[in-house]
CSV table of C-alpha atoms in Angstrom, one decimal:
chain,number,residue,atom,x,y,z
I,12,ILE,CA,0.0,0.0,0.0
I,13,ALA,CA,2.9,2.3,0.8
I,14,ILE,CA,4.4,1.7,-2.7
I,15,MET,CA,1.0,2.1,-4.3
I,16,SER,CA,0.4,5.4,-2.6
I,17,MET,CA,3.5,6.8,-4.4
I,18,SER,CA,2.1,6.1,-7.8
I,19,PHE,CA,2.6,8.0,-11.1
I,20,GLU,CA,-0.6,9.1,-12.9
I,21,LEU,CA,0.0,8.8,-16.6
I,22,LEU,CA,-3.6,9.7,-17.5
I,23,PRO,CA,-6.5,10.5,-15.1
I,24,GLY,CA,-7.3,7.3,-13.1
I,25,VAL,CA,-4.4,5.3,-14.8
I,26,LEU,CA,-1.8,4.8,-12.1
I,27,PHE,CA,1.6,3.2,-12.2
I,28,ASP,CA,3.8,2.0,-9.4
I,29,ALA,CA,5.9,-1.0,-8.4
I,30,ARG,CA,3.1,-3.3,-7.2
I,31,SER,CA,3.7,-5.8,-10.0
I,32,ILE,CA,7.3,-6.2,-8.8
I,33,ILE,CA,6.3,-6.6,-5.1
I,34,ILE,CA,3.4,-8.9,-5.7
I,35,SER,CA,5.3,-11.2,-8.1
I,36,VAL,CA,8.3,-11.5,-5.8
I,37,THR,CA,6.0,-12.1,-2.8
I,38,ALA,CA,4.3,-14.9,-4.7
I,39,LEU,CA,7.7,-16.3,-5.7
I,40,LEU,CA,9.3,-16.3,-2.2
I,41,PHE,CA,6.5,-16.6,0.4
I,42,GLU,CA,3.7,-19.0,1.2
I,43,PRO,CA,0.3,-18.7,-0.6
I,44,VAL,CA,-1.3,-17.2,2.5
I,45,THR,CA,1.2,-14.3,2.5
I,46,THR,CA,0.6,-13.8,-1.2
I,47,LEU,CA,-3.2,-13.8,-0.7
I,48,ILE,CA,-2.9,-11.2,2.0
I,49,ALA,CA,-0.7,-9.0,-0.2
I,50,VAL,CA,-3.0,-9.4,-3.2
I,51,ALA,CA,-6.2,-8.7,-1.2
I,52,ALA,CA,-4.6,-5.5,0.3
I,53,ALA,CA,-3.3,-4.3,-3.1
I,54,ILE,CA,-6.7,-4.9,-4.8
I,55,ALA,CA,-8.6,-3.2,-2.0
I,56,TYR,CA,-6.3,-0.2,-2.2
I,57,ARG,CA,-6.5,0.0,-6.0
I,58,VAL,CA,-10.3,-0.1,-5.8
I,59,PHE,CA,-10.1,2.7,-3.2
I,60,GLN,CA,-8.0,4.8,-5.5
I,61,GLY,CA,-10.6,4.6,-8.2
I,62,GLY,CA,-10.3,5.9,-11.8
I,63,ASN,CA,-10.5,4.5,-15.3
I,64,GLY,CA,-7.7,2.0,-14.7
I,65,VAL,CA,-9.2,0.2,-11.7
I,66,MET,CA,-10.1,-3.0,-13.5
I,67,THR,CA,-6.8,-3.1,-15.4
I,68,GLY,CA,-4.9,-2.5,-12.1
I,69,VAL,CA,-6.7,-5.3,-10.4
I,70,ILE,CA,-6.0,-7.7,-13.3
I,71,VAL,CA,-2.3,-6.7,-13.2
I,72,ILE,CA,-2.2,-7.5,-9.5
I,73,LEU,CA,-3.8,-10.9,-10.1
I,74,ILE,CA,-1.6,-11.8,-13.1
I,75,SER,CA,1.6,-10.7,-11.2
I,76,ALA,CA,0.7,-13.0,-8.3
I,77,LEU,CA,-0.2,-15.9,-10.7
I,78,ILE,CA,3.0,-15.6,-12.6
I,79,GLY,CA,5.0,-15.5,-9.3
I,80,MET,CA,3.2,-18.6,-8.0
I,81,ILE,CA,3.7,-20.5,-11.2
I,82,TRP,CA,7.4,-19.5,-11.2
I,83,ARG,CA,7.7,-20.8,-7.6
I,84,GLN,CA,6.3,-24.2,-8.6
I,85,TRP,CA,8.3,-24.4,-11.8
I,86,ASN,CA,11.5,-23.4,-10.1
I,87,SER,CA,11.5,-25.7,-7.1
I,88,LYS,CA,15.1,-26.7,-7.8
I,89,GLU,CA,18.2,-24.5,-7.4
I,90,TYR,CA,19.5,-23.0,-10.6
I,91,ARG,CA,23.1,-21.8,-11.1
I,92,LEU,CA,21.9,-18.5,-12.8
I,93,ARG,CA,19.1,-17.7,-10.3
I,94,TRP,CA,19.2,-14.0,-10.9
I,95,PHE,CA,18.8,-14.5,-14.7
I,96,ASN,CA,15.8,-16.9,-14.0
I,97,ILE,CA,14.2,-14.1,-11.9
I,98,TYR,CA,14.9,-11.6,-14.6
I,99,ILE,CA,13.0,-13.8,-17.1
I,100,MET,CA,10.1,-13.9,-14.6
I,101,GLY,CA,10.2,-10.1,-14.4
I,102,LEU,CA,10.0,-9.9,-18.2
I,103,PHE,CA,7.0,-12.2,-18.3
I,104,VAL,CA,5.3,-10.2,-15.5
I,105,HIS,CA,5.8,-6.9,-17.2
I,106,LEU,CA,4.9,-8.1,-20.6
I,107,ALA,CA,1.7,-9.3,-19.1
I,108,MET,CA,1.3,-5.9,-17.4
I,109,ILE,CA,1.7,-4.1,-20.7
I,110,ALA,CA,-0.7,-6.5,-22.4
I,111,CYS,CA,-3.3,-5.6,-19.7
I,112,MET,CA,-3.0,-2.0,-20.7
I,113,THR,CA,-4.8,-2.8,-23.9
I,114,LEU,CA,-7.9,-3.3,-21.7
I,115,LEU,CA,-8.1,0.4,-21.2
I,116,PRO,CA,-10.5,2.3,-23.5
I,117,TYR,CA,-9.3,3.2,-27.0
I,118,PRO,CA,-7.3,5.5,-27.8
I,119,GLU,CA,-6.0,5.8,-24.2
I,120,ASN,CA,-4.7,2.3,-24.3
I,121,ILE,CA,-2.4,3.0,-27.2
I,122,ARG,CA,-1.1,6.2,-25.5
I,123,VAL,CA,-0.5,4.3,-22.3
I,124,VAL,CA,1.4,1.4,-24.0
I,125,GLU,CA,3.5,3.8,-26.0
I,126,GLY,CA,4.3,5.8,-22.9
I,127,ILE,CA,5.3,3.0,-20.6
I,128,ALA,CA,6.5,0.1,-22.6
I,129,ALA,CA,10.2,1.0,-22.9
I,130,PRO,CA,10.8,2.2,-19.4
I,131,VAL,CA,8.8,-0.6,-17.8
I,132,MET,CA,10.6,-3.3,-19.8
I,133,LEU,CA,14.0,-1.8,-19.1
I,134,ILE,CA,13.6,-0.9,-15.4
I,135,PHE,CA,11.0,-3.2,-13.8
I,136,PRO,CA,12.6,-6.7,-14.6
I,137,VAL,CA,15.9,-5.4,-13.1
I,138,ALA,CA,14.1,-4.1,-10.1
I,139,THR,CA,12.4,-7.5,-9.7
I,140,VAL,CA,15.8,-9.2,-9.6
I,141,LEU,CA,17.1,-6.6,-7.1
I,142,LEU,CA,14.1,-7.0,-4.8
I,143,TYR,CA,14.4,-10.8,-5.0
I,144,LEU,CA,18.1,-10.7,-4.1
I,145,LEU,CA,17.4,-8.4,-1.2
I,146,LEU,CA,14.6,-10.5,0.2
I,147,THR,CA,16.5,-13.8,-0.2
I,148,LYS,CA,19.5,-12.3,1.6
I,149,GLN,CA,17.1,-11.1,4.4
I,150,LYS,CA,15.4,-14.6,4.6
I,151,THR,CA,18.8,-16.3,4.8
I,152,PHE,CA,19.9,-13.8,7.6
I,153,TRP,CA,16.7,-14.5,9.6
I,154,LYS,CA,17.1,-18.3,9.1
I,155,MET,CA,20.7,-18.2,10.3
I,156,ARG,CA,19.8,-16.0,13.2
I,157,GLY,CA,17.0,-18.4,14.3
I,158,GLU,CA,19.4,-21.4,14.0
I,159,LEU,CA,22.1,-19.6,16.0
I,160,GLU,CA,19.5,-18.8,18.8
I,161,GLN,CA,18.5,-22.5,18.8
I,162,SER,CA,22.1,-23.5,19.0
I,163,GLU,CA,22.8,-21.1,21.9
I,164,GLU,CA,19.7,-22.4,23.7
I,165,ARG,CA,20.9,-26.0,23.3
I,166,PHE,CA,24.4,-25.1,24.6
I,167,ARG,CA,22.9,-23.2,27.5
I,168,MET,CA,20.7,-26.2,28.4
I,169,LEU,CA,23.7,-28.6,28.1
I,170,PHE,CA,25.9,-26.3,30.2
I,171,HIS,CA,23.4,-25.8,33.0
I,172,LYS,CA,21.9,-29.3,33.2
I,173,ALA,CA,25.3,-31.2,32.9
I,174,PRO,CA,26.0,-33.7,35.7
I,175,LEU,CA,29.5,-32.2,36.1
I,176,ALA,CA,30.6,-28.8,37.5
I,177,TYR,CA,31.3,-26.4,34.6
I,178,GLN,CA,32.5,-22.8,34.6
I,179,SER,CA,33.2,-20.3,31.9
I,180,LEU,CA,36.1,-17.8,32.4
I,181,SER,CA,36.9,-14.5,30.6
I,182,SER,CA,40.3,-13.9,29.0
I,183,GLU,CA,41.4,-12.2,32.3
I,184,GLY,CA,40.5,-15.4,34.3
I,185,ARG,CA,37.3,-14.0,35.8
I,186,ILE,CA,34.2,-16.3,36.2
I,187,VAL,CA,31.6,-15.4,33.6
I,188,GLU,CA,29.2,-18.3,34.1
I,189,VAL,CA,28.8,-21.4,36.2
I,190,ASN,CA,26.3,-24.2,36.1
I,191,ASP,CA,24.0,-25.4,38.9
I,192,ARG,CA,26.2,-28.5,39.6
I,193,TRP,CA,29.2,-26.1,40.1
I,194,LEU,CA,27.2,-24.1,42.6
I,195,ASP,CA,26.1,-27.2,44.5
I,196,THR,CA,29.6,-28.7,44.6
I,197,PHE,CA,31.3,-25.5,45.9
I,198,GLY,CA,28.3,-24.1,47.9
I,199,TYR,CA,28.2,-20.7,46.4
I,200,GLU,CA,25.4,-18.5,45.0
I,201,PRO,CA,25.9,-17.0,41.5
I,202,GLU,CA,26.3,-13.4,42.7
I,203,GLU,CA,29.1,-14.5,45.0
I,204,VAL,CA,31.3,-15.8,42.2
I,205,LEU,CA,30.4,-14.1,38.9
I,206,GLY,CA,33.0,-11.6,37.9
I,207,ARG,CA,35.6,-12.9,40.4
């Protein structure tokens, strides 16, 4: 909705923005429920905006999601040239978007296609690749962060529930952490030994 609120109005009621990029990449990367939420929000906002291009805008949203979902199913395996594969998807999405512009009333449809075809086909597929790369890096980061947190939690459980007394020391030789067995063995409370 934020992207759609910064749209460019080529003709009265005919709005252009990056929704096709966002919707297609959402459908490609995320689960169908996420895509459905994004599509529903985008359609509701486009209808709210009104104008001559409402139906065309709604169809662009639906086609962008459909192409993204098809691409997701078709590309379930890893490809060596992943970015090029996404670029091809971006070309298909934006060729479909330009084809949808023919649904506008004549002669507006001709003026719209002539006005947007070159910039859309040059910029939008590249922007699709860039958004895809950004989101996959972010997804990888969050996955690694979650795995690291799980690993730390497993280590913490092993450390504190071990049947032997364990302690962790800083580089200066100060006690950083001790487990329950250590405290029981030596008869101290944590606040009496940590930092000493």
